Amino acid sequence: MADTPSYGSSRETLDKMGEALKGARRLCVVTHDNPDPDSVSSAFALAYLSKNLFKVRATVKYGGIVGRPENRAMIRVLGLRMSELTEKDFSAGTAFALVDMQPGTGNNSFPAKRKPAIIIDHHPQRKTTRADLMHIRTDYGATATMLTELLLASELDIPTPLATALSYGISSETQDLGREAGERDIAAYLALFPKSNKKMLASIEHPKLPVDHFVTLNKALHHTVVYKNAVATCLGEIDNPDSVAFIADFMLRLERMSWCMCLGRYRDKIIVSIRTTNQQGRAGRFLRSLLGKRGTAGGHGMIAGGQVPCSMEHESCTRLEEELVKDFMRKLGYKEDAAMTPLLLVSEPDGGPR
Ligand SMILES: [Mn+2]
């Protein structure tokens, strides 16, 4: 089983956190837009440390919307209180902390030029990233693992809702410790498990689903193409930006598939998700080079997300989406666009790659 990690360096990080918070009247912890369980649980853990270890009041703020039914259930079941980041939050005496993201990546509402007091993140460090405390490590499967280590090092009690949030943060980010998870993630999960409420966890993991969810699923099934080991879905206009990541995870489960791309149009952006089963896939780099100057992207080895601005009319957006799908297939080395087969025809005798 996993070695017990040493919390020595975590204690140093906590000291630096205390320094970074010196003189602050209030801490505002910001998640990325359309926050996932990893960023939400990390934000509440950091707010808890701020209040209980450093006696600095803290609130959790987010951008975008919380759309995924599991994430909504998490916030409801655990009674997590968070609100949207607004102009009013930028008052004198307020220090900022960013979790699970860095400024200027296109996936958050924090002003790119502003320097936060604290950044805790498991995405690759950007050249322009600055903060008083930068705890940025790519060898963690989840930011929630980094926060769990800090909580354990602080020797504070971890309340049940927070332990439950963090264990769900780790398990959902790593697909039950199977994707990009290392020994540290496993050790953190095991430390949280006895402190988590299993009934609450179960109701978060298996929430009731709104009708919209099935409508999106239906749309996805009818707008998915397959070529060799790659699958791509265009959802068109969506009401819930989280559906893009959800469908990407779902479609990657199709047998024999090792790369997946999903696109969805939300407000004036095309949201892009990439998933791969290839541990050396460098999905973040793959998506950045796929989008080029057309958009922004970030990610890790096996998952990546990005956005492409598209304020033009419907037909041009559709053309841009088709172009992105072709570029995706081409980047994987597939040159014959014509050989892409609609998913629902794949099982028919002359339907495709079988
Ligand atoms: Mn994360």
GROMACS .gro file of C-alpha atoms and ligand atoms in nm:
model
  355
    1MET     CA    1   0.000   0.000   0.000
    2ALA     CA    2   0.103   0.362  -0.025
    3ASP     CA    3   0.385   0.493   0.190
    4THR     CA    4   0.276   0.745   0.446
    5PRO     CA    5   0.385   1.077   0.299
    6SER     CA    6   0.590   1.306   0.517
    7TYR     CA    7   0.416   1.626   0.616
    8GLY     CA    8   0.744   1.808   0.686
    9SER     CA    9   0.728   2.011   0.366
   10SER     CA   10   0.355   2.066   0.423
   11ARG     CA   11   0.439   2.240   0.751
   12GLU     CA   12   0.676   2.472   0.564
   13THR     CA   13   0.399   2.546   0.315
   14LEU     CA   14   0.165   2.629   0.607
   15ASP     CA   15   0.427   2.870   0.747
   16LYS     CA   16   0.447   3.042   0.410
   17MET     CA   17   0.067   3.053   0.399
   18GLY     CA   18   0.068   3.234   0.733
   19GLU     CA   19   0.317   3.486   0.591
   20ALA     CA   20   0.108   3.536   0.277
   21LEU     CA   21  -0.202   3.606   0.489
   22LYS     CA   22  -0.031   3.850   0.725
   23GLY     CA   23  -0.223   4.177   0.739
   24ALA     CA   24  -0.520   4.043   0.539
   25ARG     CA   25  -0.861   4.125   0.684
   26ARG     CA   26  -1.038   3.869   0.473
   27LEU     CA   27  -0.948   3.590   0.233
   28CYS     CA   28  -1.141   3.531  -0.084
   29VAL     CA   29  -1.080   3.179  -0.221
   30VAL     CA   30  -1.162   3.155  -0.591
   31THR     CA   31  -1.229   2.837  -0.792
   32HIS     CA   32  -1.210   2.809  -1.169
   33ASP     CA   33  -1.525   2.877  -1.374
   34ASN     CA   34  -1.795   2.609  -1.373
   35PRO     CA   35  -1.613   2.457  -1.076
   36ASP     CA   36  -1.564   2.081  -1.039
   37PRO     CA   37  -1.550   1.886  -0.710
   38ASP     CA   38  -1.170   1.909  -0.702
   39SER     CA   39  -1.171   2.289  -0.703
   40VAL     CA   40  -1.478   2.327  -0.478
   41SER     CA   41  -1.347   2.093  -0.207
   42SER     CA   42  -0.999   2.249  -0.228
   43ALA     CA   43  -1.148   2.596  -0.187
   44PHE     CA   44  -1.343   2.498   0.125
   45ALA     CA   45  -1.036   2.327   0.272
   46LEU     CA   46  -0.827   2.641   0.218
   47ALA     CA   47  -1.101   2.863   0.366
   48TYR     CA   48  -1.111   2.631   0.669
   49LEU     CA   49  -0.733   2.658   0.717
   50SER     CA   50  -0.752   3.034   0.684
   51LYS     CA   51  -1.024   3.066   0.948
   52ASN     CA   52  -0.906   2.807   1.197
   53LEU     CA   53  -0.527   2.818   1.169
   54PHE     CA   54  -0.466   3.182   1.077
   55LYS     CA   55  -0.786   3.345   1.211
   56VAL     CA   56  -0.853   3.519   0.880
   57ARG     CA   57  -1.219   3.522   0.770
   58ALA     CA   58  -1.263   3.344   0.439
   59THR     CA   59  -1.530   3.305   0.173
   60VAL     CA   60  -1.545   3.082  -0.134
   61LYS     CA   61  -1.622   3.240  -0.472
   62TYR     CA   62  -1.667   3.092  -0.818
   63GLY     CA   63  -1.733   3.197  -1.176
   64GLY     CA   64  -1.969   3.048  -1.434
   65ILE     CA   65  -2.230   2.801  -1.310
   66VAL     CA   66  -2.242   2.471  -1.123
   67GLY     CA   67  -2.421   2.249  -1.372
   68ARG     CA   68  -2.320   1.886  -1.325
   69PRO     CA   69  -2.586   1.711  -1.114
   70GLU     CA   70  -2.321   1.545  -0.892
   71ASN     CA   71  -2.159   1.882  -0.820
   72ARG     CA   72  -2.493   2.043  -0.737
   73ALA     CA   73  -2.570   1.750  -0.507
   74MET     CA   74  -2.232   1.791  -0.337
   75ILE     CA   75  -2.299   2.156  -0.257
   76ARG     CA   76  -2.654   2.086  -0.138
   77VAL     CA   77  -2.589   1.770   0.064
   78LEU     CA   78  -2.279   1.908   0.237
   79GLY     CA   79  -2.429   2.254   0.293
   80LEU     CA   80  -2.137   2.432   0.122
   81ARG     CA   81  -2.191   2.808   0.101
   82MET     CA   82  -2.034   2.974  -0.199
   83SER     CA   83  -2.130   3.263  -0.424
   84GLU     CA   84  -2.031   3.426  -0.750
   85LEU     CA   85  -1.715   3.639  -0.766
   86THR     CA   86  -1.815   4.003  -0.826
   87GLU     CA   87  -1.651   4.348  -0.844
   88LYS     CA   88  -1.747   4.405  -0.479
   89ASP     CA   89  -1.510   4.128  -0.369
   90PHE     CA   90  -1.210   4.336  -0.474
   91SER     CA   91  -1.218   4.560  -0.168
   92ALA     CA   92  -0.918   4.687   0.032
   93GLY     CA   93  -0.781   4.441   0.286
   94THR     CA   94  -0.898   4.136   0.089
   95ALA     CA   95  -0.636   3.878  -0.002
   96PHE     CA   96  -0.708   3.631  -0.284
   97ALA     CA   97  -0.629   3.264  -0.316
   98LEU     CA   98  -0.675   3.060  -0.634
   99VAL     CA   99  -0.720   2.684  -0.621
  100ASP     CA  100  -0.695   2.430  -0.904
  101MET     CA  101  -0.612   2.707  -1.154
  102GLN     CA  102  -0.379   2.994  -1.236
  103PRO     CA  103  -0.450   3.343  -1.372
  104GLY     CA  104  -0.476   3.393  -1.746
  105THR     CA  105  -0.564   3.036  -1.848
  106GLY     CA  106  -0.903   3.137  -1.991
  107ASN     CA  107  -1.097   2.909  -1.753
  108ASN     CA  108  -1.148   3.156  -1.470
  109SER     CA  109  -1.289   3.497  -1.381
  110PHE     CA  110  -0.989   3.623  -1.182
  111PRO     CA  111  -0.824   3.931  -1.343
  112ALA     CA  112  -0.516   3.796  -1.524
  113LYS     CA  113  -0.294   4.090  -1.421
  114ARG     CA  114  -0.374   4.079  -1.050
  115LYS     CA  115  -0.134   3.900  -0.813
  116PRO     CA  116  -0.307   3.669  -0.566
  117ALA     CA  117  -0.164   3.596  -0.219
  118ILE     CA  118  -0.189   3.218  -0.263
  119ILE     CA  119  -0.208   2.971  -0.552
  120ILE     CA  120  -0.250   2.598  -0.490
  121ASP     CA  121  -0.271   2.398  -0.810
  122HIS     CA  122  -0.171   2.071  -0.978
  123HIS     CA  123  -0.157   2.206  -1.334
  124PRO     CA  124   0.179   2.293  -1.492
  125GLN     CA  125   0.311   2.628  -1.373
  126ARG     CA  126   0.275   2.908  -1.627
  127LYS     CA  127   0.568   3.142  -1.684
  128THR     CA  128   0.357   3.442  -1.589
  129THR     CA  129   0.214   3.296  -1.267
  130ARG     CA  130   0.300   3.501  -0.955
  131ALA     CA  131   0.177   3.478  -0.593
  132ASP     CA  132   0.321   3.521  -0.243
  133LEU     CA  133   0.271   3.149  -0.186
  134MET     CA  134   0.283   2.931  -0.496
  135HIS     CA  135   0.220   2.567  -0.406
  136ILE     CA  136   0.214   2.425  -0.760
  137ARG     CA  137   0.292   2.058  -0.817
  138THR     CA  138   0.212   1.847  -1.121
  139ASP     CA  139   0.279   1.515  -0.944
  140TYR     CA  140  -0.061   1.524  -0.774
  141GLY     CA  141  -0.372   1.373  -0.932
  142ALA     CA  142  -0.593   1.628  -0.755
  143THR     CA  143  -0.557   1.969  -0.592
  144ALA     CA  144  -0.779   1.824  -0.315
  145THR     CA  145  -0.489   1.590  -0.229
  146MET     CA  146  -0.257   1.887  -0.179
  147LEU     CA  147  -0.510   2.051   0.055
  148THR     CA  148  -0.567   1.724   0.244
  149GLU     CA  149  -0.193   1.700   0.314
  150LEU     CA  150  -0.194   2.059   0.444
  151LEU     CA  151  -0.496   1.990   0.666
  152LEU     CA  152  -0.333   1.676   0.809
  153ALA     CA  153  -0.010   1.869   0.872
  154SER     CA  154  -0.206   2.146   1.049
  155GLU     CA  155  -0.337   1.886   1.299
  156LEU     CA  156  -0.676   2.058   1.295
  157ASP     CA  157  -0.983   1.834   1.312
  158ILE     CA  158  -1.131   1.772   0.969
  159PRO     CA  159  -1.512   1.810   0.998
  160THR     CA  160  -1.723   1.541   0.831
  161PRO     CA  161  -1.863   1.758   0.546
  162LEU     CA  162  -1.514   1.880   0.457
  163ALA     CA  163  -1.366   1.528   0.467
  164THR     CA  164  -1.656   1.406   0.251
  165ALA     CA  165  -1.609   1.692   0.003
  166LEU     CA  166  -1.234   1.628  -0.026
  167SER     CA  167  -1.270   1.253  -0.070
  168TYR     CA  168  -1.526   1.313  -0.345
  169GLY     CA  169  -1.294   1.578  -0.494
  170ILE     CA  170  -1.011   1.324  -0.515
  171SER     CA  171  -1.221   1.032  -0.638
  172SER     CA  172  -1.406   1.227  -0.906
  173GLU     CA  173  -1.093   1.404  -1.034
  174THR     CA  174  -0.904   1.073  -1.065
  175GLN     CA  175  -1.202   0.854  -1.169
  176ASP     CA  176  -1.187   0.653  -0.846
  177LEU     CA  177  -0.807   0.677  -0.822
  178GLY     CA  178  -0.764   0.519  -1.167
  179ARG     CA  179  -0.666   0.826  -1.371
  180GLU     CA  180  -0.350   1.025  -1.301
  181ALA     CA  181  -0.359   0.922  -0.934
  182GLY     CA  182  -0.036   0.854  -0.746
  183GLU     CA  183   0.053   0.730  -0.400
  184ARG     CA  184  -0.012   1.070  -0.245
  185ASP     CA  185  -0.367   1.072  -0.378
  186ILE     CA  186  -0.430   0.722  -0.246
  187ALA     CA  187  -0.282   0.809   0.096
  188ALA     CA  188  -0.493   1.127   0.121
  189TYR     CA  189  -0.807   0.939   0.017
  190LEU     CA  190  -0.742   0.668   0.279
  191ALA     CA  191  -0.688   0.932   0.549
  192LEU     CA  192  -1.019   1.099   0.460
  193PHE     CA  193  -1.224   0.782   0.416
  194PRO     CA  194  -1.291   0.710   0.787
  195LYS     CA  195  -1.389   1.074   0.839
  196SER     CA  196  -1.632   1.084   0.543
  197ASN     CA  197  -2.006   1.025   0.560
  198LYS     CA  198  -2.075   0.730   0.326
  199LYS     CA  199  -2.449   0.799   0.293
  200MET     CA  200  -2.377   1.156   0.185
  201LEU     CA  201  -2.108   1.033  -0.054
  202ALA     CA  202  -2.350   0.789  -0.213
  203SER     CA  203  -2.618   1.053  -0.262
  204ILE     CA  204  -2.360   1.284  -0.423
  205GLU     CA  205  -2.235   1.012  -0.657
  206HIS     CA  206  -2.582   0.897  -0.763
  207PRO     CA  207  -2.802   1.208  -0.773
  208LYS     CA  208  -3.142   1.235  -0.939
  209LEU     CA  209  -3.095   1.364  -1.294
  210PRO     CA  210  -3.296   1.645  -1.460
  211VAL     CA  211  -3.467   1.582  -1.797
  212ASP     CA  212  -3.206   1.808  -1.961
  213HIS     CA  213  -2.947   1.548  -1.883
  214PHE     CA  214  -3.122   1.288  -2.098
  215VAL     CA  215  -3.183   1.541  -2.375
  216THR     CA  216  -2.808   1.610  -2.384
  217LEU     CA  217  -2.735   1.238  -2.388
  218ASN     CA  218  -2.972   1.192  -2.682
  219LYS     CA  219  -2.809   1.479  -2.870
  220ALA     CA  220  -2.464   1.337  -2.798
  221LEU     CA  221  -2.553   0.991  -2.929
  222HIS     CA  222  -2.676   1.142  -3.256
  223HIS     CA  223  -2.380   1.376  -3.304
  224THR     CA  224  -2.086   1.149  -3.241
  225VAL     CA  225  -1.845   1.019  -3.503
  226VAL     CA  226  -1.590   0.743  -3.469
  227TYR     CA  227  -1.270   0.681  -3.656
  228LYS     CA  228  -1.039   0.394  -3.558
  229ASN     CA  229  -0.963   0.458  -3.189
  230ALA     CA  230  -1.090   0.819  -3.182
  231VAL     CA  231  -1.438   0.947  -3.105
  232ALA     CA  232  -1.568   1.304  -3.138
  233THR     CA  233  -1.898   1.461  -3.031
  234CYS     CA  234  -2.046   1.801  -3.124
  235LEU     CA  235  -2.322   1.896  -2.882
  236GLY     CA  236  -2.410   2.227  -3.051
  237GLU     CA  237  -2.581   2.482  -2.823
  238ILE     CA  238  -2.584   2.372  -2.458
  239ASP     CA  239  -2.739   2.517  -2.141
  240ASN     CA  240  -2.494   2.348  -1.910
  241PRO     CA  241  -2.122   2.395  -1.980
  242ASP     CA  242  -2.039   2.091  -1.764
  243SER     CA  243  -2.206   1.859  -2.018
  244VAL     CA  244  -1.897   1.883  -2.239
  245ALA     CA  245  -1.667   1.717  -1.984
  246PHE     CA  246  -1.938   1.470  -1.885
  247ILE     CA  247  -1.995   1.355  -2.245
  248ALA     CA  248  -1.619   1.337  -2.309
  249ASP     CA  249  -1.576   1.100  -2.013
  250PHE     CA  250  -1.880   0.901  -2.122
  251MET     CA  251  -1.777   0.858  -2.487
  252LEU     CA  252  -1.424   0.753  -2.397
  253ARG     CA  253  -1.585   0.446  -2.243
  254LEU     CA  254  -1.682   0.320  -2.589
  255GLU     CA  255  -1.487   0.001  -2.647
  256ARG     CA  256  -1.152   0.033  -2.831
  257MET     CA  257  -1.147   0.415  -2.800
  258SER     CA  258  -0.835   0.579  -2.666
  259TRP     CA  259  -0.896   0.945  -2.764
  260CYS     CA  260  -1.208   1.152  -2.731
  261MET     CA  261  -1.302   1.511  -2.806
  262CYS     CA  262  -1.629   1.681  -2.716
  263LEU     CA  263  -1.742   2.030  -2.825
  264GLY     CA  264  -2.034   2.236  -2.696
  265ARG     CA  265  -2.142   2.594  -2.761
  266TYR     CA  266  -2.209   2.797  -2.448
  267ARG     CA  267  -2.273   3.173  -2.468
  268ASP     CA  268  -2.006   3.305  -2.709
  269LYS     CA  269  -1.757   3.020  -2.671
  270ILE     CA  270  -1.705   2.669  -2.797
  271ILE     CA  271  -1.606   2.463  -2.493
  272VAL     CA  272  -1.366   2.177  -2.572
  273SER     CA  273  -1.284   1.867  -2.368
  274ILE     CA  274  -1.018   1.610  -2.454
  275ARG     CA  275  -0.981   1.273  -2.286
  276THR     CA  276  -0.734   0.993  -2.354
  277THR     CA  277  -0.658   0.656  -2.201
  278ASN     CA  278  -0.293   0.700  -2.301
  279GLN     CA  279  -0.092   0.782  -1.988
  280GLN     CA  280   0.171   0.950  -2.205
  281GLY     CA  281  -0.097   1.136  -2.399
  282ARG     CA  282  -0.002   1.487  -2.280
  283ALA     CA  283  -0.360   1.593  -2.337
  284GLY     CA  284  -0.301   1.952  -2.222
  285ARG     CA  285  -0.021   2.007  -2.471
  286PHE     CA  286  -0.218   1.820  -2.741
  287LEU     CA  287  -0.519   2.049  -2.703
  288ARG     CA  288  -0.314   2.369  -2.687
  289SER     CA  289  -0.145   2.283  -3.013
  290LEU     CA  290  -0.474   2.166  -3.168
  291LEU     CA  291  -0.644   2.499  -3.092
  292GLY     CA  292  -0.341   2.715  -3.166
  293LYS     CA  293  -0.431   3.084  -3.180
  294ARG     CA  294  -0.800   2.999  -3.208
  295GLY     CA  295  -0.841   2.956  -2.832
  296THR     CA  296  -0.695   2.880  -2.489
  297ALA     CA  297  -0.651   2.546  -2.318
  298GLY     CA  298  -0.501   2.374  -2.019
  299GLY     CA  299  -0.486   2.028  -1.874
  300HIS     CA  300  -0.279   1.737  -1.762
  301GLY     CA  301  -0.167   1.405  -1.909
  302MET     CA  302  -0.501   1.239  -1.976
  303ILE     CA  303  -0.757   1.521  -1.958
  304ALA     CA  304  -0.767   1.871  -2.101
  305GLY     CA  305  -1.015   2.151  -2.146
  306GLY     CA  306  -1.021   2.463  -2.355
  307GLN     CA  307  -1.235   2.733  -2.510
  308VAL     CA  308  -1.260   2.894  -2.851
  309PRO     CA  309  -1.435   3.232  -2.880
  310CYS     CA  310  -1.715   3.222  -3.139
  311SER     CA  311  -1.944   3.521  -3.149
  312MET     CA  312  -2.026   3.470  -3.517
  313GLU     CA  313  -2.351   3.338  -3.662
  314HIS     CA  314  -2.465   2.977  -3.636
  315GLU     CA  315  -2.327   2.847  -3.970
  316SER     CA  316  -1.975   2.979  -3.909
  317CYS     CA  317  -1.972   2.822  -3.562
  318THR     CA  318  -2.079   2.491  -3.710
  319ARG     CA  319  -1.801   2.516  -3.971
  320LEU     CA  320  -1.548   2.596  -3.700
  321GLU     CA  321  -1.663   2.291  -3.502
  322GLU     CA  322  -1.629   2.067  -3.807
  323GLU     CA  323  -1.282   2.206  -3.865
  324LEU     CA  324  -1.186   2.130  -3.503
  325VAL     CA  325  -1.307   1.770  -3.535
  326LYS     CA  326  -1.108   1.723  -3.857
  327ASP     CA  327  -0.798   1.877  -3.697
  328PHE     CA  328  -0.842   1.644  -3.400
  329MET     CA  329  -0.850   1.338  -3.626
  330ARG     CA  330  -0.559   1.470  -3.835
  331LYS     CA  331  -0.347   1.533  -3.528
  332LEU     CA  332  -0.394   1.167  -3.440
  333GLY     CA  333  -0.261   1.080  -3.784
  334TYR     CA  334  -0.592   1.014  -3.963
  335LYS     CA  335  -0.605   1.182  -4.298
  336GLU     CA  336  -0.924   1.050  -4.458
  337ASP     CA  337  -1.205   1.260  -4.310
  338ALA     CA  338  -1.457   1.068  -4.516
  339ALA     CA  339  -1.396   0.755  -4.313
  340MET     CA  340  -1.548   0.899  -3.996
  341THR     CA  341  -1.861   0.699  -3.909
  342PRO     CA  342  -2.160   0.815  -3.704
  343LEU     CA  343  -2.156   0.627  -3.374
  344LEU     CA  344  -2.507   0.485  -3.418
  345LEU     CA  345  -2.408   0.330  -3.752
  346VAL     CA  346  -2.088   0.171  -3.626
  347SER     CA  347  -2.256  -0.159  -3.541
  348GLU     CA  348  -2.420  -0.194  -3.883
  349PRO     CA  349  -2.253  -0.435  -4.127
  350ASP     CA  350  -2.102  -0.175  -4.363
  351GLY     CA  351  -2.106   0.101  -4.111
  352GLY     CA  352  -1.743   0.138  -4.029
  353PRO     CA  353  -1.436   0.012  -3.860
  354ARG     CA  354  -1.569  -0.320  -3.724
  355MN      MN  355  -0.805   1.956  -1.061
   0.00000   0.00000   0.00000
